[in-house]
Short mmCIF file of C-alpha atoms in Angstrom, two decimals:
data_model
loop_
_atom_site.label_atom_id
_atom_site.label_comp_id
_atom_site.label_asym_id
_atom_site.label_seq_id
_atom_site.Cartn_x
_atom_site.Cartn_y
_atom_site.Cartn_z
CA MET A 275 -69.06 178.89 41.24
CA ARG A 276 -67.87 180.24 37.86
CA PHE A 277 -67.81 176.68 36.45
CA VAL A 278 -71.39 176.07 37.61
CA CYS A 279 -72.62 179.33 36.09
CA VAL A 280 -71.02 178.50 32.73
CA ILE A 281 -72.78 175.11 32.63
CA VAL A 282 -76.18 176.55 33.54
CA VAL A 283 -75.93 179.42 31.04
CA GLY A 284 -74.75 177.01 28.34
CA ALA A 285 -77.65 174.63 28.95
CA ILE A 286 -80.16 177.48 28.78
CA ALA A 287 -78.55 178.82 25.60
CA LEU A 288 -78.96 175.45 23.88
CA LEU A 289 -82.72 175.32 24.49
CA PRO A 290 -83.65 177.57 21.51
CA CYS A 291 -81.54 175.35 19.24
CA ALA A 292 -83.46 172.32 20.43
CA LEU A 293 -86.73 174.16 19.83
CA SER A 294 -85.88 174.96 16.24
CA ALA A 295 -84.47 171.51 15.50
CA GLN A 296 -87.51 169.52 16.62
CA GLN A 297 -90.78 169.09 14.79
CA VAL A 298 -93.20 168.58 17.65
CA PRO A 299 -96.73 167.36 16.87
CA ALA A 300 -99.41 169.94 17.58
CA LYS A 301 -100.91 168.17 20.57
CA ASN A 302 -97.47 167.96 22.24
CA ALA A 303 -97.26 171.75 22.16
CA GLU A 304 -100.24 172.08 24.51
CA PRO A 305 -99.46 173.48 27.96
CA GLU A 306 -99.34 170.82 30.66
CA LEU A 307 -98.76 170.52 34.39
CA SER A 308 -97.34 167.26 35.75
CA LEU A 309 -96.19 165.81 39.06
CA ALA A 310 -93.72 162.92 39.06
CA ILE A 311 -93.26 160.74 42.16
CA THR A 312 -90.09 158.66 41.82
CA TYR A 313 -87.82 156.15 43.49
CA ASN A 314 -84.24 157.41 43.32
CA ALA A 315 -80.83 155.76 43.61
CA GLN A 316 -77.73 157.91 43.69
CA ARG A 317 -74.09 156.96 43.21
CA GLY A 318 -71.57 159.45 44.48
CA ILE A 319 -68.36 160.17 46.33
CA VAL A 320 -68.82 162.25 49.47
CA THR A 321 -66.19 160.97 51.92
CA SER A 322 -62.63 162.26 52.20
CA SER A 323 -61.34 158.74 51.47
CA GLY A 324 -62.86 158.93 47.99
CA ASN A 325 -65.05 155.86 48.54
CA GLY A 326 -68.13 155.62 46.37
CA PHE A 327 -71.47 154.36 47.61
CA TRP A 328 -75.17 154.24 46.73
CA THR A 329 -77.89 156.17 48.51
CA GLN A 330 -81.59 155.44 48.04
CA GLY A 331 -84.78 157.42 48.53
CA GLY A 332 -87.48 159.24 46.65
CA GLY A 333 -88.33 162.47 44.94
CA ALA A 334 -91.09 164.69 43.64
CA GLU A 335 -90.82 166.87 40.55
CA LEU A 336 -93.40 169.43 39.50
CA MET A 337 -93.08 170.38 35.83
CA ALA A 338 -95.03 173.00 33.89
CA THR A 339 -94.80 173.00 30.08
CA PHE A 340 -96.13 176.24 28.66
CA TYR A 341 -94.74 176.93 25.14
CA HIS A 342 -93.95 174.32 22.48
CA GLY A 343 -92.28 171.97 24.96
CA LEU A 344 -90.42 174.68 26.88
CA GLY A 345 -91.16 174.83 30.60
CA ILE A 346 -89.90 174.99 34.16
CA ALA A 347 -89.47 172.34 36.85
CA ALA A 348 -89.02 172.21 40.61
CA ASP A 349 -87.48 169.04 42.08
CA VAL A 350 -87.12 167.85 45.68
CA THR A 351 -85.22 164.60 46.31
CA GLY A 352 -84.15 162.89 49.52
CA THR A 353 -81.78 159.92 49.77
CA HIS A 354 -80.10 158.02 52.62
CA ALA A 355 -77.23 155.58 53.09
CA SER A 356 -75.88 153.83 56.19
CA ASN A 357 -72.22 153.14 56.97
CA ILE A 358 -70.68 155.16 54.17
CA SER A 359 -67.27 154.97 55.86
CA PRO A 360 -65.35 152.40 57.96
CA SER A 361 -66.30 154.37 61.09
CA GLY A 362 -70.00 153.71 60.43
CA VAL A 363 -71.03 157.24 59.41
CA ASP A 364 -74.46 157.61 57.79
CA LEU A 365 -75.61 160.22 55.28
CA THR A 366 -78.97 161.75 54.47
CA MET A 367 -79.08 164.26 51.62
CA VAL A 368 -82.00 166.43 50.50
CA THR A 369 -81.77 168.55 47.35
CA ALA A 370 -84.17 171.25 46.17
CA THR A 371 -83.59 172.53 42.63
CA PHE A 372 -85.42 174.66 40.06
CA GLY A 373 -84.88 175.58 36.42
CA PRO A 374 -85.78 175.28 32.71
CA THR A 375 -86.87 172.11 30.91
CA TYR A 376 -87.64 171.09 27.35
CA THR A 377 -89.92 168.18 26.33
CA TRP A 378 -90.10 166.35 23.00
CA GLY A 379 -93.25 164.39 22.15
CA LEU A 380 -92.73 161.12 20.25
CA PRO A 381 -96.03 159.43 19.33
CA ARG A 382 -95.99 155.64 19.07
CA HIS A 383 -97.31 153.98 15.92
CA GLY A 384 -99.69 151.08 16.20
CA LYS A 385 -102.91 150.21 17.97
CA SER A 386 -102.04 151.61 21.40
CA GLN A 387 -101.02 155.09 20.14
CA ARG A 388 -99.30 155.68 23.48
CA GLU A 389 -97.00 158.66 23.47
CA TRP A 390 -93.40 158.93 24.64
CA LYS A 391 -92.22 162.20 26.13
CA ILE A 392 -88.47 162.79 26.29
CA PHE A 393 -87.33 165.69 28.46
CA GLY A 394 -84.10 167.48 29.33
CA GLU A 395 -83.54 169.82 32.26
CA SER A 396 -80.97 172.09 33.88
CA LEU A 397 -81.79 172.81 37.53
CA LEU A 398 -80.01 174.85 40.19
CA GLY A 399 -80.63 174.93 43.94
CA VAL A 400 -79.36 173.72 47.30
CA ALA A 401 -78.17 170.44 48.80
CA ASN A 402 -78.61 169.70 52.50
CA GLY A 403 -76.44 167.00 54.09
CA LEU A 404 -77.82 165.65 57.38
CA ASP A 405 -77.02 163.10 60.09
CA SER A 406 -73.41 162.71 59.00
CA VAL A 407 -69.94 164.16 59.64
CA PHE A 408 -68.80 167.21 57.67
CA PRO A 409 -65.31 168.54 58.50
CA ASN A 410 -64.76 172.27 58.93
CA ALA A 411 -62.22 174.64 60.47
CA ALA A 412 -63.72 174.21 63.93
CA GLY A 413 -63.68 170.40 63.77
CA ALA A 414 -66.82 168.73 62.42
CA GLN A 415 -70.55 169.24 62.18
CA SER A 416 -73.49 166.91 61.65
CA SER A 417 -75.12 168.94 58.84
CA SER A 418 -74.06 171.18 55.99
CA ASN A 419 -75.53 173.04 53.00
CA SER A 420 -74.13 173.68 49.54
CA LEU A 421 -75.01 174.66 45.99
CA ALA A 422 -76.57 171.88 43.88
CA LEU A 423 -76.55 171.65 40.09
CA GLN A 424 -78.69 168.98 38.44
CA VAL A 425 -78.47 168.39 34.67
CA GLY A 426 -80.04 165.49 32.80
CA GLY A 427 -83.35 164.17 31.56
CA GLY A 428 -85.60 161.19 31.15
CA ALA A 429 -88.45 159.46 29.35
CA ASP A 430 -92.15 159.19 30.25
CA LEU A 431 -94.62 156.79 28.61
CA ASP A 432 -98.29 157.86 28.66
CA LEU A 433 -100.70 155.22 29.96
CA SER A 434 -103.71 157.54 29.69
CA ARG A 435 -104.44 161.24 29.38
CA HIS A 436 -103.67 161.77 33.07
CA ILE A 437 -101.20 159.01 34.01
CA ALA A 438 -97.73 158.18 32.70
CA VAL A 439 -94.80 156.03 33.77
CA ARG A 440 -91.39 157.62 34.19
CA VAL A 441 -89.41 154.78 32.67
CA LEU A 442 -86.03 156.30 33.46
CA GLN A 443 -84.54 159.57 34.62
CA ALA A 444 -80.77 160.08 34.73
CA ASP A 445 -79.10 163.22 36.08
CA TRP A 446 -75.65 164.47 36.89
CA LEU A 447 -75.86 166.06 40.34
CA ARG A 448 -72.98 168.24 41.49
CA THR A 449 -72.78 169.24 45.16
CA GLU A 450 -70.13 170.99 47.22
CA LEU A 451 -70.45 169.53 50.72
CA PRO A 452 -67.32 169.61 52.94
CA ASN A 453 -65.31 166.36 52.76
CA ALA A 454 -61.76 167.39 53.78
CA ALA A 455 -60.63 166.99 50.15
CA SER A 456 -61.94 168.83 47.08
CA ASN A 457 -65.33 169.59 48.69
CA VAL A 458 -66.93 168.68 45.35
CA GLN A 459 -69.11 165.64 44.64
CA ASN A 460 -70.19 164.48 41.18
CA ASN A 461 -73.15 162.15 41.59
CA LEU A 462 -75.10 159.97 39.17
CA GLN A 463 -78.80 160.05 40.09
CA LEU A 464 -81.21 157.52 38.60
CA GLY A 465 -84.97 157.50 39.05
CA ALA A 466 -88.23 155.88 37.92
CA GLY A 467 -91.83 156.25 39.00
CA ILE A 468 -95.30 157.50 38.13
CA VAL A 469 -96.38 160.82 36.62
CA PHE A 470 -99.72 162.54 37.17
CA GLN A 471 -100.60 164.85 34.28
CA LEU A 472 -103.02 167.74 34.08
CA PRO A 473 -103.35 168.94 30.47
CA LYS A 474 -104.64 172.52 30.25
#
């Protein structure tokens, strides 16, 4: 828990540095509310054998930018994989996280004048493992909950004032579900999708 707190506090502390280092065009500083709907693929190690596998699913992230690129985001993602172990165990995982974000606006030059938005985020919440086998002192259980830390970012390309494409999002997702070993999972989560924007 102490390690997680250090990472979160460090990420938040770096946000003012990013604010002062970037020269954001005036229109990028406008408050904005956006909803991203994404396809997600996640690579992680959750089994006691240490085997890695991919899960797939989708997510929704609500992001509010309110002051010169600084904002908050809430993310819910669900993924599933079948036969993650030789015994044929499945895994469904749902994460719900919340925390600060920062967005840089990078206008494109040329006729299209489409704008890139690059964002970074540090989110904290819960991970729910379902329909699987999680060892504990009493034997095993089919579901378990743990802390979830999600740190990363991505890039959106505006198609119009209200629609953008999330070209890529990449996050490090740390969970602590029981696995009869370290009980820690470091996952790579990748996503892409569509973003609905509501400029204020």
